[in-house]
mmCIF file of C-alpha atoms in Angstrom:
data_model
loop_
_atom_site.group_PDB
_atom_site.id
_atom_site.type_symbol
_atom_site.label_atom_id
_atom_site.label_comp_id
_atom_site.label_asym_id
_atom_site.label_seq_id
_atom_site.Cartn_x
_atom_site.Cartn_y
_atom_site.Cartn_z
ATOM 1 C CA UNK A 1 -29.127 -1.213 -36.316
ATOM 2 C CA UNK A 2 -30.451 -4.197 -35.173
ATOM 3 C CA UNK A 3 -31.134 -4.834 -31.503
ATOM 4 C CA UNK A 4 -27.780 -6.827 -31.635
ATOM 5 C CA UNK A 5 -25.632 -3.981 -33.218
ATOM 6 C CA UNK A 6 -26.368 -1.669 -30.613
ATOM 7 C CA UNK A 7 -26.152 -3.890 -26.741
ATOM 8 C CA UNK A 8 -22.898 -4.457 -28.833
ATOM 9 C CA UNK A 9 -21.990 -1.342 -29.951
ATOM 10 C CA UNK A 10 -24.101 0.251 -27.043
ATOM 11 C CA UNK A 11 -21.402 -1.463 -24.146
ATOM 12 C CA UNK A 12 -18.249 -0.557 -26.192
ATOM 13 C CA UNK A 13 -19.721 3.191 -25.051
ATOM 14 C CA UNK A 14 -19.459 2.024 -21.885
ATOM 15 C CA UNK A 15 -16.314 0.145 -21.349
ATOM 16 C CA UNK A 16 -15.063 3.222 -22.377
ATOM 17 C CA UNK A 17 -16.372 5.720 -20.445
ATOM 18 C CA UNK A 18 -15.390 3.595 -17.865
ATOM 19 C CA UNK A 19 -12.023 4.072 -15.190
ATOM 20 C CA UNK A 20 -11.634 1.107 -12.791
ATOM 21 C CA UNK A 21 -15.009 -0.881 -13.569
ATOM 22 C CA UNK A 22 -17.556 -1.695 -10.631
ATOM 23 C CA UNK A 23 -18.900 1.253 -8.865
ATOM 24 C CA UNK A 24 -17.503 4.035 -11.239
ATOM 25 C CA UNK A 25 -19.418 2.032 -14.236
ATOM 26 C CA UNK A 26 -23.315 2.727 -12.439
ATOM 27 C CA UNK A 27 -23.819 5.942 -12.981
ATOM 28 C CA UNK A 28 -23.380 5.923 -17.049
ATOM 29 C CA UNK A 29 -24.622 2.555 -17.750
ATOM 30 C CA UNK A 30 -27.529 4.802 -15.597
ATOM 31 C CA UNK A 31 -27.340 6.904 -18.582
ATOM 32 C CA UNK A 32 -26.803 4.619 -20.928
ATOM 33 C CA UNK A 33 -28.639 1.861 -20.704
ATOM 34 C CA UNK A 34 -32.166 2.958 -18.264
ATOM 35 C CA UNK A 35 -32.386 7.043 -19.648
ATOM 36 C CA UNK A 36 -30.739 6.840 -22.876
ATOM 37 C CA UNK A 37 -31.990 2.971 -24.543
ATOM 38 C CA UNK A 38 -34.843 2.229 -22.031
ATOM 39 C CA UNK A 39 -33.537 -1.792 -21.914
ATOM 40 C CA UNK A 40 -33.762 -1.985 -17.821
ATOM 41 C CA UNK A 41 -35.390 0.507 -15.381
ATOM 42 C CA UNK A 42 -33.079 1.756 -11.947
ATOM 43 C CA UNK A 43 -34.939 -0.536 -10.336
ATOM 44 C CA UNK A 44 -33.499 -3.613 -12.957
ATOM 45 C CA UNK A 45 -29.913 -2.065 -13.241
ATOM 46 C CA UNK A 46 -29.271 -2.568 -8.748
ATOM 47 C CA UNK A 47 -30.994 -5.798 -9.200
ATOM 48 C CA UNK A 48 -28.190 -6.878 -11.242
ATOM 49 C CA UNK A 49 -26.438 -5.259 -10.706
ATOM 50 C CA UNK A 50 -26.089 -6.310 -6.997
ATOM 51 C CA UNK A 51 -26.233 -9.734 -7.843
ATOM 52 C CA UNK A 52 -23.020 -9.410 -10.836
ATOM 53 C CA UNK A 53 -21.216 -8.143 -6.496
ATOM 54 C CA UNK A 54 -22.190 -11.595 -5.667
ATOM 55 C CA UNK A 55 -21.973 -14.016 -8.030
ATOM 56 C CA UNK A 56 -18.447 -15.311 -9.509
ATOM 57 C CA UNK A 57 -16.205 -12.718 -11.886
ATOM 58 C CA UNK A 58 -15.996 -9.896 -13.556
ATOM 59 C CA UNK A 59 -19.492 -7.045 -12.082
ATOM 60 C CA UNK A 60 -19.351 -4.287 -15.048
ATOM 61 C CA UNK A 61 -19.161 -8.294 -17.132
ATOM 62 C CA UNK A 62 -22.001 -9.644 -14.920
ATOM 63 C CA UNK A 63 -23.810 -6.877 -15.688
ATOM 64 C CA UNK A 64 -23.790 -6.088 -19.182
ATOM 65 C CA UNK A 65 -25.195 -9.956 -20.010
ATOM 66 C CA UNK A 66 -27.995 -9.350 -17.474
ATOM 67 C CA UNK A 67 -29.114 -6.426 -19.377
ATOM 68 C CA UNK A 68 -28.213 -8.202 -22.965
ATOM 69 C CA UNK A 69 -30.122 -12.155 -21.925
ATOM 70 C CA UNK A 70 -33.042 -9.199 -21.142
ATOM 71 C CA UNK A 71 -33.986 -7.771 -24.302
ATOM 72 C CA UNK A 72 -32.275 -11.105 -26.781
ATOM 73 C CA UNK A 73 -31.995 -13.697 -24.688
ATOM 74 C CA UNK A 74 -28.538 -15.531 -24.618
ATOM 75 C CA UNK A 75 -27.349 -14.670 -27.458
ATOM 76 C CA UNK A 76 -27.979 -10.877 -26.280
ATOM 77 C CA UNK A 77 -25.694 -11.352 -22.972
ATOM 78 C CA UNK A 78 -23.343 -12.783 -25.276
ATOM 79 C CA UNK A 79 -22.242 -10.090 -27.709
ATOM 80 C CA UNK A 80 -23.332 -7.242 -24.866
ATOM 81 C CA UNK A 81 -20.368 -9.161 -23.323
ATOM 82 C CA UNK A 82 -18.391 -9.035 -25.859
ATOM 83 C CA UNK A 83 -19.023 -5.091 -26.436
ATOM 84 C CA UNK A 84 -18.204 -4.821 -22.621
ATOM 85 C CA UNK A 85 -14.535 -5.483 -23.228
ATOM 86 C CA UNK A 86 -13.987 -5.431 -26.702
ATOM 87 C CA UNK A 87 -12.259 -1.536 -25.607
ATOM 88 C CA UNK A 88 -9.579 -2.825 -23.275
ATOM 89 C CA UNK A 89 -8.618 -6.014 -25.701
ATOM 90 C CA UNK A 90 -7.342 -3.257 -28.565
ATOM 91 C CA UNK A 91 -6.347 -0.218 -26.154
ATOM 92 C CA UNK A 92 -4.362 -2.774 -23.495
ATOM 93 C CA UNK A 93 -3.294 -5.017 -26.987
ATOM 94 C CA UNK A 94 -1.557 -1.645 -28.148
ATOM 95 C CA UNK A 95 -0.708 0.476 -24.577
ATOM 96 C CA UNK A 96 1.710 -2.710 -23.531
ATOM 97 C CA UNK A 97 3.361 -3.579 -27.026
ATOM 98 C CA UNK A 98 3.784 0.397 -26.988
ATOM 99 C CA UNK A 99 5.610 -0.028 -22.798
ATOM 100 C CA UNK A 100 6.897 -3.068 -23.883
ATOM 101 C CA UNK A 101 9.017 -1.183 -26.743
ATOM 102 C CA UNK A 102 10.332 1.208 -24.437
ATOM 103 C CA UNK A 103 10.835 -0.150 -21.066
ATOM 104 C CA UNK A 104 14.152 -0.859 -21.002
ATOM 105 C CA UNK A 105 14.973 3.090 -21.392
ATOM 106 C CA UNK A 106 15.447 3.738 -17.433
ATOM 107 C CA UNK A 107 13.379 6.324 -17.279
ATOM 108 C CA UNK A 108 10.571 4.346 -18.412
ATOM 109 C CA UNK A 109 12.297 2.187 -15.430
ATOM 110 C CA UNK A 110 12.155 4.637 -12.708
ATOM 111 C CA UNK A 111 8.510 5.955 -13.589
ATOM 112 C CA UNK A 112 6.996 2.279 -13.305
ATOM 113 C CA UNK A 113 9.081 2.474 -9.561
ATOM 114 C CA UNK A 114 6.375 5.934 -8.623
ATOM 115 C CA UNK A 115 4.187 4.649 -9.505
ATOM 116 C CA UNK A 116 4.444 0.977 -8.340
ATOM 117 C CA UNK A 117 4.624 2.725 -4.640
ATOM 118 C CA UNK A 118 0.967 4.495 -5.632
ATOM 119 C CA UNK A 119 0.127 0.417 -7.007
ATOM 120 C CA UNK A 120 0.623 0.050 -2.720
ATOM 121 C CA UNK A 121 -2.093 2.547 -0.942
ATOM 122 C CA UNK A 122 -4.722 2.421 -4.045
ATOM 123 C CA UNK A 123 -4.740 -1.712 -3.092
ATOM 124 C CA UNK A 124 -5.246 -0.217 0.423
ATOM 125 C CA UNK A 125 -7.873 1.964 0.306
ATOM 126 C CA UNK A 126 -9.397 -0.881 -1.507
ATOM 127 C CA UNK A 127 -9.275 -3.014 0.737
ATOM 128 C CA UNK A 128 -10.942 0.202 4.168
ATOM 129 C CA UNK A 129 -13.870 -0.383 0.728
ATOM 130 C CA UNK A 130 -14.147 -4.127 0.883
ATOM 131 C CA UNK A 131 -13.705 -4.502 4.590
ATOM 132 C CA UNK A 132 -16.851 -2.034 5.083
ATOM 133 C CA UNK A 133 -19.120 -3.979 3.182
ATOM 134 C CA UNK A 134 -17.551 -7.177 3.813
ATOM 135 C CA UNK A 135 -16.751 -7.256 7.115
ATOM 136 C CA UNK A 136 -19.435 -6.474 9.675
ATOM 137 C CA UNK A 137 -19.114 -8.952 12.816
ATOM 138 C CA UNK A 138 -16.649 -11.169 14.610
ATOM 139 C CA UNK A 139 -16.649 -14.132 13.102
ATOM 140 C CA UNK A 140 -16.388 -12.100 9.807
ATOM 141 C CA UNK A 141 -13.398 -10.730 11.401
ATOM 142 C CA UNK A 142 -11.576 -14.622 12.230
ATOM 143 C CA UNK A 143 -12.726 -15.021 8.482
ATOM 144 C CA UNK A 144 -10.586 -12.284 7.609
ATOM 145 C CA UNK A 145 -7.714 -13.708 9.595
ATOM 146 C CA UNK A 146 -7.298 -16.492 8.769
ATOM 147 C CA UNK A 147 -7.214 -16.622 5.099
ATOM 148 C CA UNK A 148 -4.666 -13.322 5.589
ATOM 149 C CA UNK A 149 -2.451 -15.600 7.291
ATOM 150 C CA UNK A 150 -2.540 -18.559 5.455
ATOM 151 C CA UNK A 151 -2.009 -16.703 2.152
ATOM 152 C CA UNK A 152 1.121 -15.276 3.310
ATOM 153 C CA UNK A 153 2.952 -18.039 5.118
ATOM 154 C CA UNK A 154 1.490 -20.719 2.123
ATOM 155 C CA UNK A 155 0.436 -21.551 -1.065
ATOM 156 C CA UNK A 156 -2.327 -23.055 -1.709
ATOM 157 C CA UNK A 157 -4.376 -22.014 -4.402
ATOM 158 C CA UNK A 158 -6.985 -19.081 -3.555
ATOM 159 C CA UNK A 159 -9.703 -22.002 -4.458
ATOM 160 C CA UNK A 160 -9.266 -23.204 -1.701
ATOM 161 C CA UNK A 161 -10.108 -20.649 0.622
ATOM 162 C CA UNK A 162 -12.441 -19.495 -1.519
ATOM 163 C CA UNK A 163 -14.834 -22.668 -1.363
ATOM 164 C CA UNK A 164 -13.735 -22.807 2.494
ATOM 165 C CA UNK A 165 -15.111 -19.962 3.026
ATOM 166 C CA UNK A 166 -18.095 -20.358 1.556
ATOM 167 C CA UNK A 167 -18.780 -23.487 3.500
ATOM 168 C CA UNK A 168 -17.476 -21.631 6.600
ATOM 169 C CA UNK A 169 -20.678 -19.446 5.672
ATOM 170 C CA UNK A 170 -23.271 -21.463 5.789
ATOM 171 C CA UNK A 171 -22.015 -23.017 8.097
ATOM 172 C CA UNK A 172 -22.335 -19.650 10.517
ATOM 173 C CA UNK A 173 -24.932 -18.920 10.515
ATOM 174 C CA UNK A 174 -26.924 -22.438 10.209
ATOM 175 C CA UNK A 175 -25.462 -23.047 13.315
ATOM 176 C CA UNK A 176 -27.513 -19.274 14.284
ATOM 177 C CA UNK A 177 -24.583 -17.253 14.868
ATOM 178 C CA UNK A 178 -23.072 -14.465 12.395
ATOM 179 C CA UNK A 179 -25.025 -11.086 11.817
ATOM 180 C CA UNK A 180 -27.832 -11.868 9.230
ATOM 181 C CA UNK B 1 -0.762 -25.959 -25.765
ATOM 182 C CA UNK B 2 -0.564 -22.072 -24.084
ATOM 183 C CA UNK B 3 -3.541 -21.137 -25.709
ATOM 184 C CA UNK B 4 -5.541 -23.858 -23.786
ATOM 185 C CA UNK B 5 -3.269 -23.198 -20.870
ATOM 186 C CA UNK B 6 -3.892 -19.889 -21.148
ATOM 187 C CA UNK B 7 -7.909 -20.284 -20.762
ATOM 188 C CA UNK B 8 -8.007 -22.530 -18.270
ATOM 189 C CA UNK B 9 -5.745 -20.694 -15.733
ATOM 190 C CA UNK B 10 -8.632 -17.593 -16.418
ATOM 191 C CA UNK B 11 -11.775 -19.590 -16.368
ATOM 192 C CA UNK B 12 -11.221 -20.854 -13.257
ATOM 193 C CA UNK B 13 -10.434 -16.827 -12.253
ATOM 194 C CA UNK B 14 -12.885 -15.742 -13.294
ATOM 195 C CA UNK B 15 -15.237 -19.352 -11.778
ATOM 196 C CA UNK B 16 -13.725 -18.073 -8.121
ATOM 197 C CA UNK B 17 -12.570 -14.610 -8.107
ATOM 198 C CA UNK B 18 -16.006 -13.343 -6.597
ATOM 199 C CA UNK B 19 -15.626 -9.123 -5.562
ATOM 200 C CA UNK B 20 -14.636 -7.253 -8.622
ATOM 201 C CA UNK B 21 -11.647 -6.217 -10.791
ATOM 202 C CA UNK B 22 -8.992 -6.512 -7.593
ATOM 203 C CA UNK B 23 -10.186 -10.006 -6.482
ATOM 204 C CA UNK B 24 -8.340 -11.697 -8.716
ATOM 205 C CA UNK B 25 -5.659 -10.191 -8.143
ATOM 206 C CA UNK B 26 -4.023 -12.693 -6.048
ATOM 207 C CA UNK B 27 -5.718 -15.152 -8.383
ATOM 208 C CA UNK B 28 -2.343 -13.770 -10.858
ATOM 209 C CA UNK B 29 -0.008 -13.719 -7.829
ATOM 210 C CA UNK B 30 -0.752 -17.347 -7.494
ATOM 211 C CA UNK B 31 -1.075 -17.687 -11.558
ATOM 212 C CA UNK B 32 2.624 -15.607 -11.843
ATOM 213 C CA UNK B 33 3.973 -18.822 -8.878
ATOM 214 C CA UNK B 34 2.746 -21.688 -10.996
ATOM 215 C CA UNK B 35 3.564 -20.759 -15.451
ATOM 216 C CA UNK B 36 6.430 -18.876 -14.674
ATOM 217 C CA UNK B 37 4.936 -16.929 -17.117
ATOM 218 C CA UNK B 38 5.417 -13.419 -16.444
ATOM 219 C CA UNK B 39 5.956 -12.482 -12.506
ATOM 220 C CA UNK B 40 4.799 -10.025 -9.266
ATOM 221 C CA UNK B 41 7.167 -7.475 -10.035
ATOM 222 C CA UNK B 42 5.408 -7.122 -14.041
ATOM 223 C CA UNK B 43 2.122 -7.597 -11.973
ATOM 224 C CA UNK B 44 1.885 -4.578 -10.584
ATOM 225 C CA UNK B 45 2.577 -2.955 -13.369
ATOM 226 C CA UNK B 46 0.019 -4.106 -15.552
ATOM 227 C CA UNK B 47 -1.962 -3.134 -12.562
ATOM 228 C CA UNK B 48 -1.564 0.108 -13.112
ATOM 229 C CA UNK B 49 -1.981 0.536 -16.159
ATOM 230 C CA UNK B 50 -5.525 -1.172 -15.900
ATOM 231 C CA UNK B 51 -6.155 1.312 -13.446
ATOM 232 C CA UNK B 52 -5.298 3.948 -15.767
ATOM 233 C CA UNK B 53 -6.693 2.874 -19.328
ATOM 234 C CA UNK B 54 -10.706 3.213 -19.657
ATOM 235 C CA UNK B 55 -12.613 -0.465 -18.863
ATOM 236 C CA UNK B 56 -12.691 -2.928 -16.464
ATOM 237 C CA UNK B 57 -10.292 -3.568 -13.591
ATOM 238 C CA UNK B 58 -9.556 -6.467 -14.781
ATOM 239 C CA UNK B 59 -11.040 -7.219 -17.565
ATOM 240 C CA UNK B 60 -7.284 -5.046 -18.160
ATOM 241 C CA UNK B 61 -5.109 -7.222 -16.258
ATOM 242 C CA UNK B 62 -5.976 -10.483 -18.044
ATOM 243 C CA UNK B 63 -5.793 -8.646 -21.474
ATOM 244 C CA UNK B 64 -1.989 -7.295 -20.104
ATOM 245 C CA UNK B 65 -1.405 -11.077 -18.927
ATOM 246 C CA UNK B 66 -2.745 -12.522 -21.766
ATOM 247 C CA UNK B 67 -0.076 -10.274 -23.737
ATOM 248 C CA UNK B 68 2.493 -10.447 -21.532
ATOM 249 C CA UNK B 69 2.136 -14.846 -22.433
ATOM 250 C CA UNK B 70 1.513 -15.102 -26.163
ATOM 251 C CA UNK B 71 0.516 -11.944 -28.092
ATOM 252 C CA UNK B 72 -2.189 -10.780 -28.961
ATOM 253 C CA UNK B 73 -3.890 -14.535 -29.075
ATOM 254 C CA UNK B 74 -3.211 -14.147 -26.158
ATOM 255 C CA UNK B 75 -4.575 -11.220 -24.806
ATOM 256 C CA UNK B 76 -7.476 -12.357 -26.832
ATOM 257 C CA UNK B 77 -7.974 -16.238 -25.226
ATOM 258 C CA UNK B 78 -6.695 -14.966 -21.233
ATOM 259 C CA UNK B 79 -10.176 -12.913 -22.072
ATOM 260 C CA UNK B 80 -12.484 -14.917 -23.246
ATOM 261 C CA UNK B 81 -11.126 -16.760 -20.095
ATOM 262 C CA UNK B 82 -12.233 -14.724 -17.808
ATOM 263 C CA UNK B 83 -15.406 -13.963 -18.654
ATOM 264 C CA UNK B 84 -17.102 -17.119 -19.508
ATOM 265 C CA UNK B 85 -18.293 -18.906 -16.546
ATOM 266 C CA UNK B 86 -19.457 -15.150 -15.519
ATOM 267 C CA UNK B 87 -21.775 -15.659 -19.607
ATOM 268 C CA UNK B 88 -22.739 -19.248 -18.474
ATOM 269 C CA UNK B 89 -23.197 -18.331 -14.753
ATOM 270 C CA UNK B 90 -25.488 -14.769 -15.554
ATOM 271 C CA UNK B 91 -27.189 -16.764 -17.864
ATOM 272 C CA UNK B 92 -28.140 -19.856 -16.003
ATOM 273 C CA UNK B 93 -28.256 -16.673 -12.085
ATOM 274 C CA UNK B 94 -30.745 -15.411 -14.737
ATOM 275 C CA UNK B 95 -33.540 -18.112 -15.162
ATOM 276 C CA UNK B 96 -33.834 -18.359 -10.695
ATOM 277 C CA UNK B 97 -33.614 -14.487 -10.510
ATOM 278 C CA UNK B 98 -35.756 -14.735 -7.561
ATOM 279 C CA UNK B 99 -34.989 -17.725 -6.108
ATOM 280 C CA UNK B 100 -31.107 -16.786 -6.070
ATOM 281 C CA UNK B 101 -31.922 -13.617 -4.730
ATOM 282 C CA UNK B 102 -34.106 -14.911 -2.346
ATOM 283 C CA UNK B 103 -31.828 -18.275 -1.016
ATOM 284 C CA UNK B 104 -31.056 -18.621 2.302
ATOM 285 C CA UNK B 105 -27.647 -20.621 1.321
ATOM 286 C CA UNK B 106 -27.229 -17.847 -0.814
ATOM 287 C CA UNK B 107 -26.847 -14.888 1.493
ATOM 288 C CA UNK B 108 -24.806 -17.410 3.724
ATOM 289 C CA UNK B 109 -22.276 -17.951 1.219
ATOM 290 C CA UNK B 110 -21.543 -14.399 0.773
ATOM 291 C CA UNK B 111 -21.037 -14.213 4.529
ATOM 292 C CA UNK B 112 -18.385 -15.893 4.470
ATOM 293 C CA UNK B 113 -16.524 -15.061 0.858
ATOM 294 C CA UNK B 114 -16.501 -11.984 1.496
ATOM 295 C CA UNK B 115 -13.778 -11.613 4.658
ATOM 296 C CA UNK B 116 -12.104 -14.341 2.825
ATOM 297 C CA UNK B 117 -12.081 -12.024 -1.071
ATOM 298 C CA UNK B 118 -11.146 -8.976 1.620
ATOM 299 C CA UNK B 119 -7.799 -10.000 3.075
ATOM 300 C CA UNK B 120 -6.557 -12.305 0.325
ATOM 301 C CA UNK B 121 -6.971 -8.918 -2.100
ATOM 302 C CA UNK B 122 -4.902 -7.608 1.722
ATOM 303 C CA UNK B 123 -3.013 -10.450 0.898
ATOM 304 C CA UNK B 124 -2.028 -9.643 -2.802
ATOM 305 C CA UNK B 125 -0.969 -6.039 -1.439
ATOM 306 C CA UNK B 126 1.134 -6.970 0.946
ATOM 307 C CA UNK B 127 3.360 -8.309 -1.578
ATOM 308 C CA UNK B 128 2.635 -5.112 -3.572
ATOM 309 C CA UNK B 129 4.306 -3.864 -0.534
ATOM 310 C CA UNK B 130 7.176 -5.740 -0.189
ATOM 311 C CA UNK B 131 8.341 -5.594 -3.925
ATOM 312 C CA UNK B 132 7.921 -1.976 -3.044
ATOM 313 C CA UNK B 133 8.139 -0.428 -0.105
ATOM 314 C CA UNK B 134 11.388 -2.457 1.653
ATOM 315 C CA UNK B 135 15.016 -4.048 0.748
ATOM 316 C CA UNK B 136 13.672 -7.610 1.763
ATOM 317 C CA UNK B 137 17.184 -8.113 1.444
ATOM 318 C CA UNK B 138 18.054 -6.244 3.823
ATOM 319 C CA UNK B 139 16.818 -7.361 7.457
ATOM 320 C CA UNK B 140 18.192 -5.032 10.270
ATOM 321 C CA UNK B 141 18.167 -1.454 11.318
ATOM 322 C CA UNK B 142 17.730 1.418 8.780
ATOM 323 C CA UNK B 143 17.914 0.371 5.375
ATOM 324 C CA UNK B 144 15.404 -2.117 4.927
ATOM 325 C CA UNK B 145 13.136 0.380 4.317
ATOM 326 C CA UNK B 146 13.087 2.182 1.282
ATOM 327 C CA UNK B 147 12.710 5.118 2.581
ATOM 328 C CA UNK B 148 11.746 7.410 -0.416
ATOM 329 C CA UNK B 149 9.201 4.878 -1.524
ATOM 330 C CA UNK B 150 7.766 5.429 2.513
ATOM 331 C CA UNK B 151 7.279 8.550 1.697
ATOM 332 C CA UNK B 152 5.432 8.365 -1.219
ATOM 333 C CA UNK B 153 3.090 5.890 -0.120
ATOM 334 C CA UNK B 154 2.862 8.462 2.914
ATOM 335 C CA UNK B 155 2.154 11.537 1.114
ATOM 336 C CA UNK B 156 -0.731 9.620 -1.811
ATOM 337 C CA UNK B 157 -2.452 8.724 1.474
ATOM 338 C CA UNK B 158 -3.177 11.603 2.957
ATOM 339 C CA UNK B 159 -4.208 12.155 0.152
ATOM 340 C CA UNK B 160 -6.489 9.829 -1.083
ATOM 341 C CA UNK B 161 -7.898 9.195 2.322
ATOM 342 C CA UNK B 162 -8.250 12.103 4.587
ATOM 343 C CA UNK B 163 -7.451 15.992 1.575
ATOM 344 C CA UNK B 164 -11.896 16.917 0.284
ATOM 345 C CA UNK B 165 -10.145 18.187 -2.677
ATOM 346 C CA UNK B 166 -7.485 15.192 -3.405
ATOM 347 C CA UNK B 167 -9.741 12.641 -1.924
ATOM 348 C CA UNK B 168 -12.712 11.795 -4.809
ATOM 349 C CA UNK B 169 -9.556 12.679 -7.674
ATOM 350 C CA UNK B 170 -9.529 9.449 -9.936
ATOM 351 C CA UNK B 171 -6.889 7.269 -9.500
ATOM 352 C CA UNK B 172 -5.417 8.120 -12.979
ATOM 353 C CA UNK B 173 -4.358 11.332 -11.901
ATOM 354 C CA UNK B 174 -1.953 9.539 -8.218
ATOM 355 C CA UNK B 175 -0.791 7.199 -10.933
ATOM 356 C CA UNK B 176 0.611 10.577 -12.855
ATOM 357 C CA UNK B 177 1.809 12.386 -10.207
ATOM 358 C CA UNK B 178 3.970 8.578 -9.166
ATOM 359 C CA UNK B 179 5.341 9.147 -11.705
ATOM 360 C CA UNK B 180 6.664 12.096 -12.917
ATOM 361 C CA UNK B 181 8.567 11.533 -8.681
ATOM 362 C CA UNK B 182 9.830 8.090 -9.357
ATOM 363 C CA UNK B 183 11.385 10.104 -12.944
ATOM 364 C CA UNK B 184 12.287 12.515 -10.892
ATOM 365 C CA UNK B 185 13.799 11.098 -8.096
ATOM 366 C CA UNK B 186 14.935 8.639 -9.736
ATOM 367 C CA UNK B 187 13.055 5.837 -8.002
#
């Protein structure tokens, strides 16, 4: 089997087995990519993951691109990424069609009203987790508070905050403030 | 041309959303407000489905929004739009791996970016809470809160944060349980 096809299938498998993406994916990648295929070492995988987290985009996609390009260059990167998103496309499209057909039923509406409450809590928990890895000092807290207030009370594009926050980070650390 | 617009919107999201799945949520909220393709309430439902199905949340959300906006071609195009900037950026970074990892400026930029990204997700969460836990049309008194919702939220919060045996359960367990509670108590 050509390695490109193997890359596609392996990442499709990782995509199917990952619920939630991000960190949940690391153990599955370790088993498939490091132990079964030997495409990368544990150290490389950790590096890719770290870089995937601090580059824009979906971490799972970034990691797949990294490993794919290491094996088979640019084409390998693209094929691995397509493999990773393929199961999502199939599963979500099928489910979305189903849900649209049943969404007028009252019990489906009640179910989603309950689910939305759960989503609030899940987002809250995600924020707590993000906070721990994102905010390390007073300046981090200031940026958090400023962006939160601006997002709630203005309707500027999030892109503005991303660019301003990156600039603020560089300014603060260049001028000697903030934890390194 | 809806497909071009979809691709462009998700390309922007993929380019600027930093920090994984939920980081795309503020961009999708913004998209809902500007384009009218879907509502914020629909987005909350899509988020629940995306958390309960296999695959990275960000990719699932893009597929779902794309499908809602323009059917199956929309799903494919939104997903491709989301991942295109990632692929391009990673292919460039891979070529300059060491320089990227050791760059002082990259580190400093992310020192500022991470709290901002966290704040945007928090704001999106507050948005979902306003939609779900309060009756915004009533401003005063006890009727302001949707009490059954608040009670369910409190129970889930305790179970997901402090009760040892349930803390490590997958979110899908709580989502399914909440659906059942919603049906039984007619939320």
